[in-house]
Short mmCIF file of C-alpha atoms in Angstrom, two decimals:
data_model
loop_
_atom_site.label_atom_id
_atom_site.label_comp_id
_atom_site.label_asym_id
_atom_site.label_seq_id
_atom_site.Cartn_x
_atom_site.Cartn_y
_atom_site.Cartn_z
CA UNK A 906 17.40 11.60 6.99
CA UNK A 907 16.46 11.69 3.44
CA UNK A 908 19.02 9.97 0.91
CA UNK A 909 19.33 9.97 -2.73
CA UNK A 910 17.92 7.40 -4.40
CA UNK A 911 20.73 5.86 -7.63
CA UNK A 912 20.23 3.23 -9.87
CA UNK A 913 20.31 -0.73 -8.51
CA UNK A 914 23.19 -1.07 -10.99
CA UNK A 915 25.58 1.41 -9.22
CA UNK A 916 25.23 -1.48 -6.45
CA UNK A 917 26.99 -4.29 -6.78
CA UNK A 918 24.50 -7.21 -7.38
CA UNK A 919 25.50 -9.84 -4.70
CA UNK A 920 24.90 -6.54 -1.97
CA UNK A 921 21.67 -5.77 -3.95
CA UNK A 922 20.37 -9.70 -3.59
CA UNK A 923 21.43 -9.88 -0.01
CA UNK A 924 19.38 -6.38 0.73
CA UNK A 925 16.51 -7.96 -1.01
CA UNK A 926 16.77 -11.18 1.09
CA UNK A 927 16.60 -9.32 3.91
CA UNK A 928 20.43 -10.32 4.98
CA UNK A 929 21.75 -6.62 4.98
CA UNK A 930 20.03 -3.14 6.21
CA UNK A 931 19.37 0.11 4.40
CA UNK A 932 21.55 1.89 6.55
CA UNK A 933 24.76 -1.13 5.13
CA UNK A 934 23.67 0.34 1.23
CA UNK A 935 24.02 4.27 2.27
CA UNK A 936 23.10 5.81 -1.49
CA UNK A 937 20.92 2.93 -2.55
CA UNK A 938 17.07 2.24 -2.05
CA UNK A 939 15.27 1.67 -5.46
CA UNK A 940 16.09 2.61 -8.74
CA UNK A 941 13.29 5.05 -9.39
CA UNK A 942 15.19 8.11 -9.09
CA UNK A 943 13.22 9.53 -6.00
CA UNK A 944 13.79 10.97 -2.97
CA UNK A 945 13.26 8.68 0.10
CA UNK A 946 11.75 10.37 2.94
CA UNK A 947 9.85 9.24 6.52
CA UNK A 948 6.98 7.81 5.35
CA UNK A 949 4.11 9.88 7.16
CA UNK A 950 5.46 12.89 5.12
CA UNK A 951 5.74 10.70 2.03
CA UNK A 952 1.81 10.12 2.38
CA UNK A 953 1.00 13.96 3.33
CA UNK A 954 3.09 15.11 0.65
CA UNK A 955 1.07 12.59 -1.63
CA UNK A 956 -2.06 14.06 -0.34
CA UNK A 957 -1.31 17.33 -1.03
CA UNK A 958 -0.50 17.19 -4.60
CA UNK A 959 -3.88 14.96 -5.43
CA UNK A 960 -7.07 17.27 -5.33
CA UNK A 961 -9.09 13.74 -5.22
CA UNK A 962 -7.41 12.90 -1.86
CA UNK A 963 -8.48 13.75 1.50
CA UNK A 964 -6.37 12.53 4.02
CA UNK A 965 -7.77 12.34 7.93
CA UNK A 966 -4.75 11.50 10.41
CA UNK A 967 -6.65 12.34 13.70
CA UNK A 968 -6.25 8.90 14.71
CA UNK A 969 -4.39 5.70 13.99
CA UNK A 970 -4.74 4.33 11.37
CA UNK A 971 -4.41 7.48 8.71
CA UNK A 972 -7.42 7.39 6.52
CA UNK A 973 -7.63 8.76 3.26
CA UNK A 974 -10.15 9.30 0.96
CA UNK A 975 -10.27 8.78 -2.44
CA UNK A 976 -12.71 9.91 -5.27
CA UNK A 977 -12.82 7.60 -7.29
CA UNK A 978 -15.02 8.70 -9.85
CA UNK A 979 -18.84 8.73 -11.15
CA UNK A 980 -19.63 10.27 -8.04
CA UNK A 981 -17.83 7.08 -5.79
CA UNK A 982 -15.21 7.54 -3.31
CA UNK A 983 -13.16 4.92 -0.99
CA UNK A 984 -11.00 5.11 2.17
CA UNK A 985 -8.15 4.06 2.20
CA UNK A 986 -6.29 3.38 5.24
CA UNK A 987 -2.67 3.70 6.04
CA UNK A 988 -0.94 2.40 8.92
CA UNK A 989 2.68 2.97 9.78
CA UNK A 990 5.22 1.01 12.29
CA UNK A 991 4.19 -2.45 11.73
CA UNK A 992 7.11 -5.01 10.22
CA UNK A 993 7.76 -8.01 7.41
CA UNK A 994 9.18 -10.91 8.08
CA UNK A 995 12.60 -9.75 8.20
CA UNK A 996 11.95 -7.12 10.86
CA UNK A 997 12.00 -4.20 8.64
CA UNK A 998 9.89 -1.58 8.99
CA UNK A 999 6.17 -1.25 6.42
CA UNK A 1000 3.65 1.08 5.56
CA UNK A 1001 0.38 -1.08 5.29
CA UNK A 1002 -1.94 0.37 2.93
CA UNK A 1003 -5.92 -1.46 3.32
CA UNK A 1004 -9.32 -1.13 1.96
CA UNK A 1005 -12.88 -2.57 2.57
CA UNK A 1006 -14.95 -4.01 -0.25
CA UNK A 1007 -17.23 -5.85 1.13
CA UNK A 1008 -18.34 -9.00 3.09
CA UNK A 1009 -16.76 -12.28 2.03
CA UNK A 1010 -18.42 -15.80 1.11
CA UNK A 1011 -16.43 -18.90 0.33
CA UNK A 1012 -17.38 -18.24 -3.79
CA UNK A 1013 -16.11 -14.33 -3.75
CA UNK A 1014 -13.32 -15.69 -1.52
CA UNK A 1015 -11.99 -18.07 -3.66
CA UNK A 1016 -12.73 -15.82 -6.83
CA UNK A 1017 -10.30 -13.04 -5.63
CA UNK A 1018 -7.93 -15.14 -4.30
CA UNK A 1019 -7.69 -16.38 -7.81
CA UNK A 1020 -7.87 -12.90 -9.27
CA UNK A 1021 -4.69 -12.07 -6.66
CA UNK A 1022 -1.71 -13.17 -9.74
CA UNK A 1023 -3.41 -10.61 -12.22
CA UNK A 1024 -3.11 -7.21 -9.74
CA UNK A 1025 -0.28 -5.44 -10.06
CA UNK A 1026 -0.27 -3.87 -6.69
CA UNK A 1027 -1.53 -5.47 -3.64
CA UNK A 1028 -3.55 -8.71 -3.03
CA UNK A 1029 -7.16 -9.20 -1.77
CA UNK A 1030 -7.56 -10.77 1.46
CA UNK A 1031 -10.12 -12.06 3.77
CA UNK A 1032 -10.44 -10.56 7.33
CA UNK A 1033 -12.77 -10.99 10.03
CA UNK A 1034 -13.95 -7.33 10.88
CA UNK A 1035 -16.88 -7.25 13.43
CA UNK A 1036 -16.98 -10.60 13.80
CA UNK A 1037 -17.94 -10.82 10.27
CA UNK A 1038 -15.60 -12.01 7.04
CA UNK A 1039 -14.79 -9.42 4.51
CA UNK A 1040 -12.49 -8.82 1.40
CA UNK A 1041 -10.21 -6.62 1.59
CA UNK A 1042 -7.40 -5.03 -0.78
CA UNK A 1043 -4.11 -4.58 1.10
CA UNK A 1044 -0.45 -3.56 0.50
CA UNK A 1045 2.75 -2.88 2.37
CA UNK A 1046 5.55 -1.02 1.72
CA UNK A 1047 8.85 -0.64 2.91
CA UNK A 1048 9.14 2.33 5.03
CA UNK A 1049 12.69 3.08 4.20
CA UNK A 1050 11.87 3.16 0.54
CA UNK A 1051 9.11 5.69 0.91
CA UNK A 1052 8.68 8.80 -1.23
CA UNK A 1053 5.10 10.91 -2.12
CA UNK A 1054 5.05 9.26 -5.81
CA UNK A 1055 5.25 5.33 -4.49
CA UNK A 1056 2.82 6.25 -1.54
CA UNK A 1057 0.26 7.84 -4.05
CA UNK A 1058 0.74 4.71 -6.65
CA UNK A 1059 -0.12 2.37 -3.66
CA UNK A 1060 -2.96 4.63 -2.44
CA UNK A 1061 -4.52 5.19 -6.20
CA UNK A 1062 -4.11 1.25 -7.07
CA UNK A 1063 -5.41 0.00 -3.32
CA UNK A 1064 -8.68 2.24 -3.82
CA UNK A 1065 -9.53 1.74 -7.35
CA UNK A 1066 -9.11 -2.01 -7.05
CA UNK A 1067 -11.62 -1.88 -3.70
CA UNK A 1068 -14.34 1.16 -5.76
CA UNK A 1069 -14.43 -1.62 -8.21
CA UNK A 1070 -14.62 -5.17 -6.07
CA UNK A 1071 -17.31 -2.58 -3.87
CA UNK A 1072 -19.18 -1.98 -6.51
CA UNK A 1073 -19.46 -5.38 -7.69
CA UNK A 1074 -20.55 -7.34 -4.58
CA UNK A 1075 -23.21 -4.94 -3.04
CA UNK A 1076 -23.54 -2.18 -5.65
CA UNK A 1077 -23.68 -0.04 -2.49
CA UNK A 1078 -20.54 3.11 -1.80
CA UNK A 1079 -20.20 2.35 1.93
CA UNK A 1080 -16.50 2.12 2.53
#
């Protein structure tokens, strides 16, 4: 069921903290999600709806994971993929939001694990793919905050961080 989204401050602050610590559910905070004013929805129509109202998206949900791709400009584009169901720490539900940029070394490992505290969304990572280390750009978010502007913010900022870290290693538009 969708809810309406309020302000943080209509909650009181010692529920708010104990939501954020993972010590109460969504469903314990009924008119309370985040305080951006949207509409929380399930989040595989969050990311269609998202779709739809980019012209630069193309979104491909034949198969698990979702992939969508993203021009990104002077002629690039990236895919972006989007996988629902998985869980944090606490047990509560995430959209995971991922992107290739390329094969890893130690040097470029270390460099954008260093680069992670200046992105503002999402963290690069190194994952063996193929038997073979590579950076990637990856995000969750949780599923029962979900609405079309948050999952085209993560989608945007996941594929122009891995166009750019792409273009940089190999110079190449392959993922």
């Amino acid at each position: 069921r969708a809810m309406v989204v309020r302000a943080e401050a209509e909650v009181p602050r010692a529920m708010a903290e104990a939501f954020r610590k993972g010590r109460l559910e969504a469903a314990d905070m009924p008119d309370f999600v985040e305080g951006n004013g949207q509409q929380v929805m399930d989040p595989r129509e969050a990311v269609r709806q998202a779709v739809a109202a980019n012209s630069d998206y193309v979104l491909d949900e034949s198969d698990a994971p979702w992939k969508v791709t993203v021009t990104t400009g002077g002629g690039r584009k990236q895919v972006v993929e989007v996988r629902f169901g998985g869980t944090d720490d606490t047990g509560q539900e995430v959209v995971e939001y991922r992107s290739l940029c390329g094969d890893a070394s130690e040097k470029t490992a270390m460099t954008f694990l260093k680069y992670n505290t200046r992105l503002h969304h999402g963290a690069f990572a190194v994952e063996t793919i193929d038997e073979t280390d590579r950076i990637i750009v990856h995000a969750e978010h949780l599923a029962s905050t979900m609405n079309p502007v948050a999952a085209q913010r993560a989608i945007e900022a996941i594929a122009q961080q891995a166009d750019r870290v792409e273009q940089k290693l190999s110079g190449q538009d392959e993922f």
